[in-house]
PDB file of C-alpha atoms in Angstrom:
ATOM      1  CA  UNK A   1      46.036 111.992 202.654  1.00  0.00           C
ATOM      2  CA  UNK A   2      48.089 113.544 199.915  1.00  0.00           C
ATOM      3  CA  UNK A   3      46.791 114.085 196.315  1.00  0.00           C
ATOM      4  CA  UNK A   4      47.937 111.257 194.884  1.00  0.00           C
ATOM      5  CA  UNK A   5      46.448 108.869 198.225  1.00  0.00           C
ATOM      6  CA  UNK A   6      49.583 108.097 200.158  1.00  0.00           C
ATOM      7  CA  UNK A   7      48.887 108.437 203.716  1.00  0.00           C
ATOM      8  CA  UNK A   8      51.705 110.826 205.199  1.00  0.00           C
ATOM      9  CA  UNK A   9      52.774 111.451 209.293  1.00  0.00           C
ATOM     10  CA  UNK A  10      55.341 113.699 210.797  1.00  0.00           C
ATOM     11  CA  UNK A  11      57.009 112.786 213.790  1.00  0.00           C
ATOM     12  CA  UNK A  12      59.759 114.691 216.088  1.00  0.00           C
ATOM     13  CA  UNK A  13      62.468 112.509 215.560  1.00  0.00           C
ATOM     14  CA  UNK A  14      65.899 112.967 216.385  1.00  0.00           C
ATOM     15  CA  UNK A  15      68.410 113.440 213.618  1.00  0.00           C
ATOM     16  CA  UNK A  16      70.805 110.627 213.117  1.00  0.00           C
ATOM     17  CA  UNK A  17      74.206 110.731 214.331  1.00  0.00           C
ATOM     18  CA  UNK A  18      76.861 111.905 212.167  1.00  0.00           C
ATOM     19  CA  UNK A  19      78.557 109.451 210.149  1.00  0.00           C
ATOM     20  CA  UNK A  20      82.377 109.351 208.779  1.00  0.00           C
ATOM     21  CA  UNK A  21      81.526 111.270 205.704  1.00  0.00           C
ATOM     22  CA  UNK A  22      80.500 113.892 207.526  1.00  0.00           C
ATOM     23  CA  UNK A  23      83.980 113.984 209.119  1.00  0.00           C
ATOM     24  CA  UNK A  24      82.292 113.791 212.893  1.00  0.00           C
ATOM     25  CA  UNK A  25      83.564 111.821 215.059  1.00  0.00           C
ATOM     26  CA  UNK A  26      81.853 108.063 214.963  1.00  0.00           C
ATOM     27  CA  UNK A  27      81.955 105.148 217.690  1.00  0.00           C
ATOM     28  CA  UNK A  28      82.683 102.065 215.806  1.00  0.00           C
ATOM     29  CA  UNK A  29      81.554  99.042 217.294  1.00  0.00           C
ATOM     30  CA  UNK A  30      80.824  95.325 215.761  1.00  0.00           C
ATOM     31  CA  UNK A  31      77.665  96.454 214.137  1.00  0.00           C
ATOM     32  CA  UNK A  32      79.115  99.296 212.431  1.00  0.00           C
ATOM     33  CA  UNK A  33      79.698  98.052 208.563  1.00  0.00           C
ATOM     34  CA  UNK A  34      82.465  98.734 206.271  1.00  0.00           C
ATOM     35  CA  UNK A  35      81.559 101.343 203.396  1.00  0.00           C
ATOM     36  CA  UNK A  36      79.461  99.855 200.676  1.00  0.00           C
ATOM     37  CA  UNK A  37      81.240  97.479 198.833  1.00  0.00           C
ATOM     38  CA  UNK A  38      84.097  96.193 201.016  1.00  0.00           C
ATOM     39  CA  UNK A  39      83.824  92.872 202.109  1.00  0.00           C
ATOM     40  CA  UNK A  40      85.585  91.225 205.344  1.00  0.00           C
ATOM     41  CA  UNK A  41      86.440  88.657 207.453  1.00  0.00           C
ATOM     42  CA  UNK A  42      88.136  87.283 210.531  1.00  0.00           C
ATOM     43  CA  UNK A  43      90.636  84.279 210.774  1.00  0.00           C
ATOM     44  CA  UNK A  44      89.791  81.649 213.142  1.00  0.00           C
ATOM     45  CA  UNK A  45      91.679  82.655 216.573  1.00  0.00           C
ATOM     46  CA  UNK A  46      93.811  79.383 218.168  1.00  0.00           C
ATOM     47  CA  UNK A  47      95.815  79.085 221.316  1.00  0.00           C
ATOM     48  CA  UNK A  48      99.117  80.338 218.696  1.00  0.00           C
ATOM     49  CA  UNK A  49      97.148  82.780 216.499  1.00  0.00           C
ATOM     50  CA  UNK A  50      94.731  85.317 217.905  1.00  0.00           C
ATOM     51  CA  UNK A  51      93.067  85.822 214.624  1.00  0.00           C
ATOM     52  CA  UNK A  52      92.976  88.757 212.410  1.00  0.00           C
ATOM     53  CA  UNK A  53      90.425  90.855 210.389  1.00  0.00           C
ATOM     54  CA  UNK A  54      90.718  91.354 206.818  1.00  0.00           C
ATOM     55  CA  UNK A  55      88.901  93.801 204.225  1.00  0.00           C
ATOM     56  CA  UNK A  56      88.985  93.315 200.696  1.00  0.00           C
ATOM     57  CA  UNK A  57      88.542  96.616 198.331  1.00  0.00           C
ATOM     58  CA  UNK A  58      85.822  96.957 195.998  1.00  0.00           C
ATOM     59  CA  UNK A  59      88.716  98.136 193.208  1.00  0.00           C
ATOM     60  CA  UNK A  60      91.266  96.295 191.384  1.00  0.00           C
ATOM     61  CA  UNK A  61      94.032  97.517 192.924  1.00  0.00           C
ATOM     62  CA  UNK A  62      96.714  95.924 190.655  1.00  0.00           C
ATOM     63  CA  UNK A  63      95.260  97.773 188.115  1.00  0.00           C
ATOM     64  CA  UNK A  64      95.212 101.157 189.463  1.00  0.00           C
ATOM     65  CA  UNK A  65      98.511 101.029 191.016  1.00  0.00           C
ATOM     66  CA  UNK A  66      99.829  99.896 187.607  1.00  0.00           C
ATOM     67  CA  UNK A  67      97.643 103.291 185.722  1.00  0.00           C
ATOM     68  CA  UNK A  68      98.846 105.823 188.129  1.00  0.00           C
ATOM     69  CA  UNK A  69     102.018 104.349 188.218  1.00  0.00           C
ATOM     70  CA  UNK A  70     101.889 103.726 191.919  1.00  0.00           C
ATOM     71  CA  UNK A  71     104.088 101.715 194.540  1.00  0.00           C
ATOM     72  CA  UNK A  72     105.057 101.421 198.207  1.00  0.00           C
ATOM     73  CA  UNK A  73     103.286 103.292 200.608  1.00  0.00           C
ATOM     74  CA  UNK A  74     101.010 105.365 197.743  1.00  0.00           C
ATOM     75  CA  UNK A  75     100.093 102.019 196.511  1.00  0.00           C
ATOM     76  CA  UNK A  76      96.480 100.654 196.931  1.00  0.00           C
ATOM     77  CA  UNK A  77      95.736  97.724 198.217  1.00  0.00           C
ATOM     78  CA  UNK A  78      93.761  94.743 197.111  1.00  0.00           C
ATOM     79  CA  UNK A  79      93.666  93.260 201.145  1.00  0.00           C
ATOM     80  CA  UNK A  80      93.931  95.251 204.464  1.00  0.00           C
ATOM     81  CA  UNK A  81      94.338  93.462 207.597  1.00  0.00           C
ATOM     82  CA  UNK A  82      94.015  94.884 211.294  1.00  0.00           C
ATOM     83  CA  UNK A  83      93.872  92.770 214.829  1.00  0.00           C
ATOM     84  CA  UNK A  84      90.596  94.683 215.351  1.00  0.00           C
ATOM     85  CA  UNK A  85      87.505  95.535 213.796  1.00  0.00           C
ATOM     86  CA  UNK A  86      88.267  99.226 215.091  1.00  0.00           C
ATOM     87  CA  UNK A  87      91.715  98.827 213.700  1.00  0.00           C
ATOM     88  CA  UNK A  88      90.034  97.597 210.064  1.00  0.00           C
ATOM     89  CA  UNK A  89      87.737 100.415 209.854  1.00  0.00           C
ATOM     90  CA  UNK A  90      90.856 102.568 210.489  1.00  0.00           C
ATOM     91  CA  UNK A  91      93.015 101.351 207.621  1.00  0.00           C
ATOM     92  CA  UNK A  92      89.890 101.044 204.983  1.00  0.00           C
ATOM     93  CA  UNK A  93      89.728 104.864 205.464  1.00  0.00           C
ATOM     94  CA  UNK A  94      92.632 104.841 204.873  1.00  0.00           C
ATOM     95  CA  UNK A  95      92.302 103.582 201.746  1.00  0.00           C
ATOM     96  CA  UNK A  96      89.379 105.226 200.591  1.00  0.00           C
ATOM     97  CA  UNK A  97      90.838 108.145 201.445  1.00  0.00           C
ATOM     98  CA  UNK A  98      93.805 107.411 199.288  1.00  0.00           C
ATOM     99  CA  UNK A  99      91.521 106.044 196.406  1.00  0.00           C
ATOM    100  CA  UNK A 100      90.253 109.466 196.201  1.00  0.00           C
ATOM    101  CA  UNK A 101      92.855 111.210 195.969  1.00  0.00           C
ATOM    102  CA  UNK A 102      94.550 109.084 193.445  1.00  0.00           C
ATOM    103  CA  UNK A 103      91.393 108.769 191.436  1.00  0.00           C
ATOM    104  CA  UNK A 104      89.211 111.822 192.105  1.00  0.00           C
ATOM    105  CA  UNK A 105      86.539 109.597 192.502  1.00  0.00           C
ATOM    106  CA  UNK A 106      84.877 108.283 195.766  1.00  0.00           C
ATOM    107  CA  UNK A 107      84.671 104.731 195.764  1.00  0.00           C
TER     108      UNK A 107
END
């Protein structure tokens, strides 16, 4: 026991595997979540529409496109969509990525 009575234990325990901040390299799969704040879901799929995924951005993006004076493809966006969840996770970096750099901040 420690001083103040907590009971401590050390174990041999791998390290975790490297996630996308760490710029490795990361399998996404279903269980893999969307960084903190970014919420999402998929459309129903039917016979005529296969359904899509959709992310929505923890910023206002009206608002920061409108401060840094930004439109087209620097814009921000509010809503991403992809066909995948592979494909989501790719445009929401994406974004962050460009959030970032627009705001110096990481969201």
């Amino acid at each position: 026991m420690t001083v103040s009575g907590q009971r401590t234990c050390a174990e041999n325990v791998a390290a975790t595997a490297p996630t996308q901040g760490q710029r490795q390299h990361e399998t996404i799969t279903i269980k893999t979540p969307l960084p903190i704040g970014w919420g999402s879901f998929c459309s129903n799929p039917s016979k005529e529409n296969p359904g899509c995924w959709y992310a929505t951005a923890p910023w206002d993006a009206d608002t920061l496109n409108y401060e840094f004076n930004l439109d087209g493809d620097d814009a921000l966006e509010q809503t991403v969509t992809a066909e995948t969840w592979q494909g989501l996770h790719a445009v929401v970096q994406r974004q962050v990525e460009r959030h970032k750099r627009i705001t110096g901040v990481q969201a």
